[in-house]
JSON list of C-alpha atoms in Angstrom, two decimals:
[
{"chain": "A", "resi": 1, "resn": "UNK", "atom": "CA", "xyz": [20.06, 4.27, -0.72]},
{"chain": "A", "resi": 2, "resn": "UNK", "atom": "CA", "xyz": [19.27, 5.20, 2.72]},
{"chain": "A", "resi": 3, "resn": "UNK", "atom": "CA", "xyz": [18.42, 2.77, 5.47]},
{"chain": "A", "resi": 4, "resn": "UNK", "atom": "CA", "xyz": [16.26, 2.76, 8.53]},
{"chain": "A", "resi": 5, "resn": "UNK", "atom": "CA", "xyz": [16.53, 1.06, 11.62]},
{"chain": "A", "resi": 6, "resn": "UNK", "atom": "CA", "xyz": [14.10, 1.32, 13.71]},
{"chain": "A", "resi": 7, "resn": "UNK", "atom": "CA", "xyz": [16.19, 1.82, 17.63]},
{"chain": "A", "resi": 8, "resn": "UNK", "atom": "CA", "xyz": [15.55, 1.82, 21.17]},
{"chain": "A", "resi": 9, "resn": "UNK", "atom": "CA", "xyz": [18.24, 4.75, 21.54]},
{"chain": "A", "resi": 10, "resn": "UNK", "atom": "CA", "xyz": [20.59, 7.17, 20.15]},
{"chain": "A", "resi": 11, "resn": "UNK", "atom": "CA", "xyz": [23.79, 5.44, 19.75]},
{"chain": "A", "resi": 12, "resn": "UNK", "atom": "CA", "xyz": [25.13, 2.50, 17.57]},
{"chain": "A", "resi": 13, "resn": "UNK", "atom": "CA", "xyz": [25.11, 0.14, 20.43]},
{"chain": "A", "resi": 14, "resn": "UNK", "atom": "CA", "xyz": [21.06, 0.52, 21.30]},
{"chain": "A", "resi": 15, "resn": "UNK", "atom": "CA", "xyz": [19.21, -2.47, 19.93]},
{"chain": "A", "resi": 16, "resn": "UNK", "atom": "CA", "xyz": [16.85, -2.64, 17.43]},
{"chain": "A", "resi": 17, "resn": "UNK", "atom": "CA", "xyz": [13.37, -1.43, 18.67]},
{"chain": "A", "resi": 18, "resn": "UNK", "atom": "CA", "xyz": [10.53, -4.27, 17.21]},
{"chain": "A", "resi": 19, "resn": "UNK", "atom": "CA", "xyz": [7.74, -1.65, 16.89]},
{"chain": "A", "resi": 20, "resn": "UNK", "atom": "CA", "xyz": [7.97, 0.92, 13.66]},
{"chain": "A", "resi": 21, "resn": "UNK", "atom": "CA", "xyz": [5.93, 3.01, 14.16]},
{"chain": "A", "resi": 22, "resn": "UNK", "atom": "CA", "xyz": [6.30, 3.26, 18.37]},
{"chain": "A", "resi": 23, "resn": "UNK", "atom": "CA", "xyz": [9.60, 2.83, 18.64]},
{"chain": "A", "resi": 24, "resn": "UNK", "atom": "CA", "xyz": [12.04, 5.43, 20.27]},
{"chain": "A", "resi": 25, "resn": "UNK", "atom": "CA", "xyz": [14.09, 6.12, 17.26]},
{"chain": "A", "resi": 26, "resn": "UNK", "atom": "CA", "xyz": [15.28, 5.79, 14.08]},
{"chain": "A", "resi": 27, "resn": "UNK", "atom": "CA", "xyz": [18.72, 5.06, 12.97]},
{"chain": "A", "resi": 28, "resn": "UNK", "atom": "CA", "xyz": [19.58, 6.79, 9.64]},
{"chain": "A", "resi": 29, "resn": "UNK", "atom": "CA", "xyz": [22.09, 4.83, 7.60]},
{"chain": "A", "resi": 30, "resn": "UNK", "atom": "CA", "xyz": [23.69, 6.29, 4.80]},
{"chain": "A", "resi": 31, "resn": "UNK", "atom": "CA", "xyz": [25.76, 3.87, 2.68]},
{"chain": "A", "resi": 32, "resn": "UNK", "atom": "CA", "xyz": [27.21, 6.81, 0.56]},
{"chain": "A", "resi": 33, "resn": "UNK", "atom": "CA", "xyz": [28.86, 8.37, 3.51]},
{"chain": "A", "resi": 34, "resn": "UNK", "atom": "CA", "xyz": [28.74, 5.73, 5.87]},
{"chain": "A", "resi": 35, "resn": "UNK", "atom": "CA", "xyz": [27.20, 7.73, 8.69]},
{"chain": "A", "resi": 36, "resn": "UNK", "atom": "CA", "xyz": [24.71, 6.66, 10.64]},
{"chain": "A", "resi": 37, "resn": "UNK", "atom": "CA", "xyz": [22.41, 9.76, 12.39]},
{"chain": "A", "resi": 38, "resn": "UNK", "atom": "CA", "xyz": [19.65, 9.39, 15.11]},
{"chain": "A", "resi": 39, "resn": "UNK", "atom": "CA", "xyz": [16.13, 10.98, 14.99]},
{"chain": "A", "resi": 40, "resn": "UNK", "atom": "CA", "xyz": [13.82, 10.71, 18.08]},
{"chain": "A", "resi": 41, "resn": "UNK", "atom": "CA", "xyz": [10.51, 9.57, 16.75]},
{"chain": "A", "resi": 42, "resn": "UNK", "atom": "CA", "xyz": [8.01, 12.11, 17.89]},
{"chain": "A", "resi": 43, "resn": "UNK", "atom": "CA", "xyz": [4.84, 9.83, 16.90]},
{"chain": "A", "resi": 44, "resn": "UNK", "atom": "CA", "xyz": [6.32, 7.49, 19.84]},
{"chain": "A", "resi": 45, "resn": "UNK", "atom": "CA", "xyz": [3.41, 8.73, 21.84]},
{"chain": "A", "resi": 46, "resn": "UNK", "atom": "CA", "xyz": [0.76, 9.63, 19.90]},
{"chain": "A", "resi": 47, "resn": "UNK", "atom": "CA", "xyz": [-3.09, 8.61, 20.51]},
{"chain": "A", "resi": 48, "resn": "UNK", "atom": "CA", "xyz": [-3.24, 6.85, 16.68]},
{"chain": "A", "resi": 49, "resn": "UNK", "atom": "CA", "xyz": [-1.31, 7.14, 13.90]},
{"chain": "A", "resi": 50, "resn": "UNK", "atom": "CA", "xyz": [1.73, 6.87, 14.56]},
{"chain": "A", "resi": 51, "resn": "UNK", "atom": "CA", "xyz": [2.59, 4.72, 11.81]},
{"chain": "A", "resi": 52, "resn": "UNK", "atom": "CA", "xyz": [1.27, 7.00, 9.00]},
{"chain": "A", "resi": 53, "resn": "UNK", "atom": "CA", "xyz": [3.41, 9.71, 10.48]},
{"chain": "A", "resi": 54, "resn": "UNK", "atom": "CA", "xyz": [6.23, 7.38, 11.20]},
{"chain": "A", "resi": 55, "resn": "UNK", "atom": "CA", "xyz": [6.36, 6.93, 7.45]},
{"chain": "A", "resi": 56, "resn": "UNK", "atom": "CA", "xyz": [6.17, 10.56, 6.24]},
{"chain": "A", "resi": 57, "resn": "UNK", "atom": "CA", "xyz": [8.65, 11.58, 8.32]},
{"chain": "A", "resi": 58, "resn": "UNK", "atom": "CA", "xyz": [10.97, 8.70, 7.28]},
{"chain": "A", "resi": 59, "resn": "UNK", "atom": "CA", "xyz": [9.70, 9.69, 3.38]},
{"chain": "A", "resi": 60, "resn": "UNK", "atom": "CA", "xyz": [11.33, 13.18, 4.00]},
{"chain": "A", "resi": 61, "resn": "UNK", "atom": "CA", "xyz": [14.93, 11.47, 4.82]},
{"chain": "A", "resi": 62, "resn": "UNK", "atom": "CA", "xyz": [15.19, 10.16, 1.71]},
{"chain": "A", "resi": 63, "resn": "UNK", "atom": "CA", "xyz": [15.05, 6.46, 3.12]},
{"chain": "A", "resi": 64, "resn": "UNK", "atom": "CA", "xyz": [14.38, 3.60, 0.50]},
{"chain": "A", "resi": 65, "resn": "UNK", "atom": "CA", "xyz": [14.66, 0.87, 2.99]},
{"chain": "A", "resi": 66, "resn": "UNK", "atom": "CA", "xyz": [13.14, 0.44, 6.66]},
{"chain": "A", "resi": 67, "resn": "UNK", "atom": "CA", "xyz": [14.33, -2.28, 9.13]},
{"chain": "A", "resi": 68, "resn": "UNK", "atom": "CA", "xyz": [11.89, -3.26, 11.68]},
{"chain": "A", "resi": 69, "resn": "UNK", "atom": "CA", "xyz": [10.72, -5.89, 13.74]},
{"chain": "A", "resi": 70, "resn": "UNK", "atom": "CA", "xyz": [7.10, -5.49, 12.46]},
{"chain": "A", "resi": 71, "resn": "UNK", "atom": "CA", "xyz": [5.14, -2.84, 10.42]},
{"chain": "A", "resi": 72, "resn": "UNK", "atom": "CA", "xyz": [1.28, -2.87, 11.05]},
{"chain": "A", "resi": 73, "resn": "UNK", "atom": "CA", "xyz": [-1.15, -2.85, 8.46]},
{"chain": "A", "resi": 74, "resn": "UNK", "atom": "CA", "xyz": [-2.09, 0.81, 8.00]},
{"chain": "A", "resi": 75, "resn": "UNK", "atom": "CA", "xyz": [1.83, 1.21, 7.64]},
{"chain": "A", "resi": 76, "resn": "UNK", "atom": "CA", "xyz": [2.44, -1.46, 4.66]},
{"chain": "A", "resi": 77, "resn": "UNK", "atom": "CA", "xyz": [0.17, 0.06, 1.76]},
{"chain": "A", "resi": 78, "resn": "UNK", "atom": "CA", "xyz": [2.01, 3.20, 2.71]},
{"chain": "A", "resi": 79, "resn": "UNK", "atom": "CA", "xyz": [5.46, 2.21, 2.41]},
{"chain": "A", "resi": 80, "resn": "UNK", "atom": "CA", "xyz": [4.41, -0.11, -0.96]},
{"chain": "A", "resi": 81, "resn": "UNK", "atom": "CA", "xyz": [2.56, 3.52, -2.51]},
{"chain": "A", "resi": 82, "resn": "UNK", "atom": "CA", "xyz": [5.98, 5.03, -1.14]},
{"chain": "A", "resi": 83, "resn": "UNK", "atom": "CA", "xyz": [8.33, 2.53, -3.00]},
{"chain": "A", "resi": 84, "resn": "UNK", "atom": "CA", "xyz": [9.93, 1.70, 0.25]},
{"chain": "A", "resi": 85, "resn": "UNK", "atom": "CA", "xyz": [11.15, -1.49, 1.10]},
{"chain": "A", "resi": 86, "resn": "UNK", "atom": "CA", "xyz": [10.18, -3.14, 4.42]},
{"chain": "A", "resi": 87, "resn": "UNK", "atom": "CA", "xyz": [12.56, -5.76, 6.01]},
{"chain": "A", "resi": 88, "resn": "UNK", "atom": "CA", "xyz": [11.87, -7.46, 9.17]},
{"chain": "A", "resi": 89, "resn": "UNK", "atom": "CA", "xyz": [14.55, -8.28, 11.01]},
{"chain": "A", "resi": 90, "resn": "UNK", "atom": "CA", "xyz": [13.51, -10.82, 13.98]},
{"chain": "A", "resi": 91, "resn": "UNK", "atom": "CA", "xyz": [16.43, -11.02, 16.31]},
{"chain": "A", "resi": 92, "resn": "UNK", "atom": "CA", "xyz": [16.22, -7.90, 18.98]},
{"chain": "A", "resi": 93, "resn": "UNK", "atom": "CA", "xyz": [19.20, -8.40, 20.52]},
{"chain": "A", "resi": 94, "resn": "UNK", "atom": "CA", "xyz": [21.22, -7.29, 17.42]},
{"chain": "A", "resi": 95, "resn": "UNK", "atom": "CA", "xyz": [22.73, -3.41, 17.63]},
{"chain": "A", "resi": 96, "resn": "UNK", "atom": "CA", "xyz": [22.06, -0.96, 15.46]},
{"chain": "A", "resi": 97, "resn": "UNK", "atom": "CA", "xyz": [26.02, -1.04, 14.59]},
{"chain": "A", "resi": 98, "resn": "UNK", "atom": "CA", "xyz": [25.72, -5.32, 13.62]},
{"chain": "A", "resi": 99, "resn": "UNK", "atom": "CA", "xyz": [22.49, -4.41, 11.73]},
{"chain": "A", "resi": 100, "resn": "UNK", "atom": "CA", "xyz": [24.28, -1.63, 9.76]},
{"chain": "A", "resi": 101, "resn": "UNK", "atom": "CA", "xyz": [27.31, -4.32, 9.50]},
{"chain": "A", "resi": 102, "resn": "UNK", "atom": "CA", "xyz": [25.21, -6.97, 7.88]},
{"chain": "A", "resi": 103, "resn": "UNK", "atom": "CA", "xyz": [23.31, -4.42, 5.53]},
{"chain": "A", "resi": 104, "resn": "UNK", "atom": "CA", "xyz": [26.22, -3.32, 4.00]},
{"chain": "A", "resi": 105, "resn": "UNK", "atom": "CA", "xyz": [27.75, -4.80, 0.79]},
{"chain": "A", "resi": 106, "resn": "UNK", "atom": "CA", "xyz": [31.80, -5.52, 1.05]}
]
C-alpha cells in the first residue's frame, strides 16, 4: 500500500508540509520496495482547486494512504469516494524519513 506524505521538499530530511493540497510536494512511500520518490505538486499555486487536483494526481500513484497536517473539506468526500485513508499527523517538525520510520511495520 502506498503512502503519501505531504513535504516541504525533495529529500528525506524536508519536513512534513501541514497543507495537502498547497504543499510543495509529495513524498511517495512504497512499503513493497521501500523507496521513497518525490513529486512536485503542480496545484501548489493554483487559483482554486488545488485539493481536487491534489487528489487525482495522488489517485494515479496508486496511493491508499495520505499523511497530512490537514485536508480541507472539498478534499475529504474525495479521498472517502476514493477509498483513501487520511491521517493527520500534527507534529511539523518530524522528516519525511521519521514519518516513513514510524509508518512502517517491523
Amino acid at each position: 500500500m502506498k503512502i503519501a506524505i505531504t513535504a516541504t521538499g525533495d529529500t528525506l530530511t524536508s519536513k512534513l508540509d501541514n497543507r495537502f493540497g498547497r504543499c510543495s510536494y509529495f513524498a511517495i512511500y512504497d512499503p513493497e520496495t521501500n523507496n521513497t520518490k518525490f513529486i512536485l505538486n503542480p496545484n501548489k499555486e493554483a487559483a482554486e482547486g488545488a485539493g481536487p487536483a491534489a487528489v487525482q494526481m495522488i489517485a494515479s500513484q496508486g496511493v491508499k494512504q495520505i499523511i497530512s497536517g490537514e485536508f480541507g473539506s472539498k478534499v475529504r468526500s474525495i479521498l472517502d469516494d476514493l477509498n483513501i485513508q487520511m491521517v493527520m499527523f500534527t507534529d511539523p517538525e518530524k522528516s519525511i524519513q521519521e514519518i516513513v520510520s514510524l509508518m512502517v511495520v517491523k
